[in-house]
Structure formats: C-alpha cells, structure tokens
C-alpha cells in the first residue's frame, strides 16, 4: 500500500471561524499522525503565526509557508527551499505598487529571519496585523509607524509582496502586474468579507503546488491528498492526486475538487484523514 501525504490549507480549511485550530481537531490530527498518517500544512502565513497555531500538533513533516515561497520545519525551526523574486522584477513591481498608491508589505527572507518592510501609509488593519506579530522570533519589522515606509527599501532577497486593501484598488493593481510582469501574482478576497482584497506576489517558480511536490519527494509519499477553500489553493489542489474542498469553499474550488467534505467549523479535515487510515 502506497504512502499518502495529507496537506491542508489553514484559514477557512483546517482552522475554524475564529482562525484557531479546535481542541478536537488537535486531538484527531495527533491520533492520525500516531496511526501513521503523514500530515502537513500549506499556507500563506509565515512561521510567526503558524507555530502557535500548530504547536500542539505533533507534526514531523515540514510546512509550506508564504504560499510556497518557502518550506519551514517545525522541528528544527529552519527554512529551506526559499524562492526569491529577482531584483529587476522586484523593482518593476514596486514601481507599479507606488503608481497605484497601494500600501503593501514587502517580505525579505534571509537566513531564518523574515525582514518586513512596507510601501505607503499604514491602515488600522495593517497596524493591528503588525502588533500581533512584533514578538515573533521569525520576523523583524523595518517599518516607520508614522508614515509606513521610507523612500528606499532593499530589493534583494524579496520572497513576497503582500497587500490587504479595498478590493477595487487591489484588483486593478493585480491586473496590471499580471499582464506586464513576469511573476506569480495571486488575487482573492478575505474570507471575512469581499470588501477586502488580498494580493500576494511571488517568483514564477513559487507556488503551493511546487512546494507540495517538494514535500512529496522529501517524505517519500506516493500520493498527495490536498485540502483547500480559496482561490490560492487551486494550483495545489490541481497538483494533488486527490483534491478535497471543504463545504465552505468558494465555488471555483468546489468545481475542481474530487471530493467535497464538511465545513471547516466541523473539524472536517481531521475527520476525513482519520477515516482514510
């Protein structure tokens, strides 16, 4: 019998509506892992929030973080497989972001630290985002709270541009970047409301799909079962042998899924994994 690697998105898929992993999910995941299941997560988050969320789960497979721009091992707490955007491409993206006046976080991954810069003024939502992460051992913020950013920022070692602003301006900027820059941009709506648009920009080689294939090779798995709910999960789901959507997934995800299970609020992912053993 072949070995199966189960890989789940976090927000809206494995996590409940409060963006936490329920005690029951923790219990079932640990039971599945103890029973021989290979389990990992693939998320847009960085280790600064993934570690506290997944800390009670006894995972031994590395995690896909930053939507595939890096792989992070929860046991060694080390990054591997990080993929950077070329400096020339980064400079072009920064020019477009500034042209559209789109405030954006800029993530530079060097060694085992993420250095976070910012373009444009900070919104209240962004200030809250920063405050929740300032004590992380994995992130160093280089942001002037008074104006959000300086005129200059480094363009080397950039792994991710991340915007969370009103949907109209984010989508307009995304379309220009998608049409004119050789990169991998992703646009989707916040799971808490379509008024907020989220854009992530990566190197063309960075994706959840490619990173999950790397995990398969690292783990020796023969088969990938992937779980997701939102647009940025689609490449991973299409690369999997079995694509599983949660009931609360967006219609586009449900259309390409092989299986639709219960909602994220019903511990559906751990239940499915346990039932598959």
XYZ file of C-alpha atoms in Angstrom:
277
model
C 0.000 0.000 0.000
C 1.397 3.416 -1.030
C 2.137 6.208 1.393
C -0.209 9.208 1.357
C 0.780 12.751 2.268
C -2.164 14.809 3.533
C -1.654 18.567 3.072
C -4.161 21.148 4.285
C -4.575 24.868 3.866
C -5.117 26.640 7.191
C -7.511 29.621 7.106
C -11.016 28.610 6.100
C -9.986 24.948 5.742
C -8.293 23.447 8.800
C -8.857 26.407 11.119
C -12.291 27.199 12.499
C -14.141 30.502 12.056
C -12.106 32.081 14.868
C -8.868 31.340 12.953
C -7.857 28.766 15.554
C -7.380 25.013 15.495
C -10.081 23.473 17.647
C -9.086 21.135 20.520
C -10.968 18.342 18.771
C -9.001 18.904 15.562
C -5.738 18.801 17.517
C -6.808 15.525 19.130
C -7.830 13.903 15.841
C -4.720 15.064 13.958
C -2.453 13.669 16.666
C -4.389 10.415 16.611
C -3.979 10.218 12.833
C -0.249 11.017 12.991
C 0.258 8.440 15.747
C -1.517 5.966 13.480
C 0.991 6.595 10.703
C -0.555 9.480 8.747
C 1.849 11.901 7.091
C 0.395 15.375 7.584
C 1.479 18.891 6.711
C 0.011 22.312 6.007
C 0.362 24.717 3.084
C -0.498 28.288 3.960
C 0.004 31.934 3.075
C 1.018 32.501 6.689
C 4.581 32.679 7.974
C 6.013 30.699 10.925
C 5.292 33.608 13.291
C 1.598 32.633 13.275
C 1.829 29.038 12.041
C 3.919 27.894 15.011
C 1.447 28.969 17.738
C -1.499 27.655 15.735
C 0.039 24.242 15.062
C 2.187 23.925 18.187
C 0.024 21.232 19.803
C 0.037 19.026 16.692
C 2.905 16.509 16.611
C 3.890 17.102 13.004
C 7.168 15.754 11.680
C 6.720 16.803 8.035
C 7.865 20.356 7.122
C 5.260 23.022 6.369
C 4.717 25.019 3.184
C 4.615 28.694 4.187
C 4.227 32.004 2.362
C 2.098 30.245 -0.306
C 5.058 28.149 -1.392
C 7.819 30.760 -1.303
C 9.495 28.728 1.451
C 9.361 25.459 3.370
C 9.719 25.586 7.147
C 10.497 22.719 9.505
C 8.586 22.955 12.828
C 11.097 20.613 14.486
C 14.336 22.400 13.568
C 12.626 25.798 13.131
C 14.637 26.302 9.952
C 13.658 27.482 6.480
C 14.563 25.631 3.315
C 13.711 25.892 -0.350
C 13.166 29.655 -0.207
C 12.490 31.277 -3.581
C 13.230 34.968 -4.195
C 11.946 37.437 -6.767
C 14.718 38.815 -8.992
C 15.816 42.372 -8.186
C 14.846 43.622 -11.646
C 11.359 42.162 -11.286
C 11.019 43.465 -7.720
C 11.875 46.996 -8.843
C 9.228 46.835 -11.582
C 6.596 45.594 -9.107
C 7.464 48.343 -6.617
C 7.035 50.937 -9.355
C 3.531 49.681 -10.170
C 2.538 49.486 -6.500
C 3.627 53.093 -5.992
C 1.872 54.228 -9.163
C -1.404 52.829 -7.804
C -0.695 54.104 -4.260
C -1.284 50.579 -2.989
C 0.092 50.037 0.541
C 1.959 46.748 0.569
C 4.101 44.666 2.896
C 7.434 43.505 1.474
C 8.912 40.276 2.889
C 12.641 39.584 2.565
C 13.752 36.135 3.669
C 17.407 35.973 4.672
C 18.711 33.016 6.637
C 15.994 32.081 9.102
C 14.554 35.571 9.547
C 11.843 37.393 7.625
C 12.555 41.110 7.321
C 9.311 43.030 6.769
C 9.221 46.416 5.032
C 6.238 48.441 3.870
C 5.260 50.666 0.962
C 2.833 53.523 1.671
C 0.899 54.636 4.761
C -0.308 52.100 7.297
C -4.017 51.410 7.762
C -5.525 50.500 11.132
C -5.889 46.932 9.872
C -2.203 46.806 8.956
C -1.184 48.257 12.323
C -3.195 45.518 14.026
C -1.542 42.961 11.736
C 1.893 44.207 12.811
C 1.042 44.347 16.523
C 0.041 40.669 16.513
C 3.456 39.685 15.133
C 6.007 42.024 16.686
C 7.123 39.490 19.300
C 7.808 36.760 16.769
C 11.340 35.317 16.727
C 10.970 34.818 12.974
C 10.104 38.377 11.879
C 11.920 41.689 12.088
C 9.869 44.764 11.154
C 11.578 47.706 9.455
C 8.554 49.986 9.364
C 8.170 53.605 10.389
C 4.801 53.722 12.169
C 4.476 57.432 11.375
C 4.450 57.109 7.591
C 4.528 53.383 6.897
C 7.707 53.328 4.854
C 10.829 55.153 3.770
C 11.533 56.287 0.220
C 14.040 53.458 -0.298
C 13.766 49.782 0.522
C 16.035 46.835 -0.306
C 15.137 44.940 -3.475
C 17.263 41.828 -2.857
C 16.018 38.591 -1.258
C 12.338 39.558 -1.627
C 10.135 36.471 -1.377
C 6.707 38.067 -1.136
C 4.722 41.259 -1.691
C 1.515 41.202 0.372
C -1.361 43.692 0.086
C -4.644 43.706 2.012
C -6.644 46.751 0.967
C -10.059 47.616 -0.545
C -10.804 45.108 -3.281
C -11.169 47.555 -6.169
C -7.675 49.061 -5.924
C -6.056 45.696 -5.188
C -7.695 44.023 -8.185
C -6.808 46.902 -10.516
C -3.160 46.729 -9.457
C -3.152 42.939 -9.672
C -4.394 43.042 -13.275
C -1.583 45.373 -14.356
C 1.059 43.285 -12.614
C -0.370 40.047 -14.013
C -0.340 41.429 -17.551
C 3.047 43.184 -17.536
C 5.390 41.473 -15.057
C 6.953 38.006 -15.168
C 5.896 36.870 -11.706
C 3.270 34.802 -9.919
C 0.564 37.154 -8.592
C -2.482 35.840 -6.717
C -5.657 37.827 -6.002
C -8.501 36.698 -3.758
C -10.963 38.081 -1.242
C -10.522 37.954 2.511
C -12.520 35.050 3.968
C -14.093 37.544 6.387
C -15.553 39.774 3.657
C -15.243 40.600 -0.038
C -14.664 44.281 0.690
C -11.013 43.440 1.410
C -8.885 42.215 -1.468
C -5.657 40.316 -0.889
C -2.797 40.178 -3.346
C 0.313 38.052 -2.973
C 3.167 38.315 -5.473
C 5.871 35.663 -5.788
C 8.576 34.471 -8.127
C 7.163 32.482 -11.083
C 8.654 29.340 -9.529
C 6.926 29.801 -6.153
C 3.554 28.148 -5.560
C 1.828 25.835 -3.139
C 1.733 23.269 -5.932
C 5.509 23.207 -6.468
C 6.211 23.237 -2.731
C 3.833 20.343 -2.081
C 5.569 18.341 -4.817
C 8.832 19.018 -2.963
C 7.251 17.744 0.269
C 6.137 14.592 -1.528
C 9.707 13.922 -2.632
C 11.121 14.744 0.817
C 8.663 12.442 2.592
C 8.755 9.580 0.112
C 4.982 9.742 -0.365
C 3.351 8.111 -3.378
C 0.155 10.144 -3.266
C -0.938 13.642 -2.254
C -4.363 14.438 -0.799
C -4.790 18.214 -0.547
C -7.487 20.260 1.210
C -8.462 23.862 0.425
C -11.134 26.514 0.347
C -9.933 29.597 -1.549
C -8.530 30.692 -4.894
C -4.886 30.481 -3.841
C -5.397 26.770 -3.079
C -6.388 25.853 -6.631
C -2.855 25.177 -8.006
C -2.141 22.881 -5.051
C -5.456 21.067 -5.447
C -4.883 20.569 -9.173
C -1.400 19.179 -8.491
C -2.727 16.693 -5.915
C -3.814 13.150 -6.654
C -6.996 13.823 -4.692
C -8.372 17.371 -4.353
C -10.663 17.899 -1.366
C -12.749 21.050 -0.830
C -14.435 21.957 2.425
C -18.140 22.764 2.278
C -17.496 26.491 2.829
C -15.054 26.696 -0.118
C -15.577 29.238 -2.888
C -17.426 27.868 -5.960
C -14.264 27.822 -8.089
C -12.588 25.456 -5.622
C -15.611 23.188 -5.381
C -15.738 22.905 -9.172
C -12.249 21.422 -9.426
C -12.477 19.234 -6.294
C -12.685 15.458 -6.458
C -14.396 15.336 -3.060
C -16.374 17.879 -1.017
C -16.399 17.307 2.748
C -17.931 19.156 5.697
C -17.205 22.725 6.703
C -14.070 23.992 8.422
C -16.187 24.622 11.540
C -16.961 20.884 11.784
C -13.346 19.599 12.040
C -13.942 18.118 8.593
C -10.296 17.790 7.510
C -9.098 15.758 10.534
C -12.236 13.618 10.350
C -11.542 12.822 6.711
C -7.880 11.948 7.405
C -8.809 9.636 10.288
C -11.449 7.901 8.195
C -8.874 7.316 5.442
C -6.456 5.346 7.623
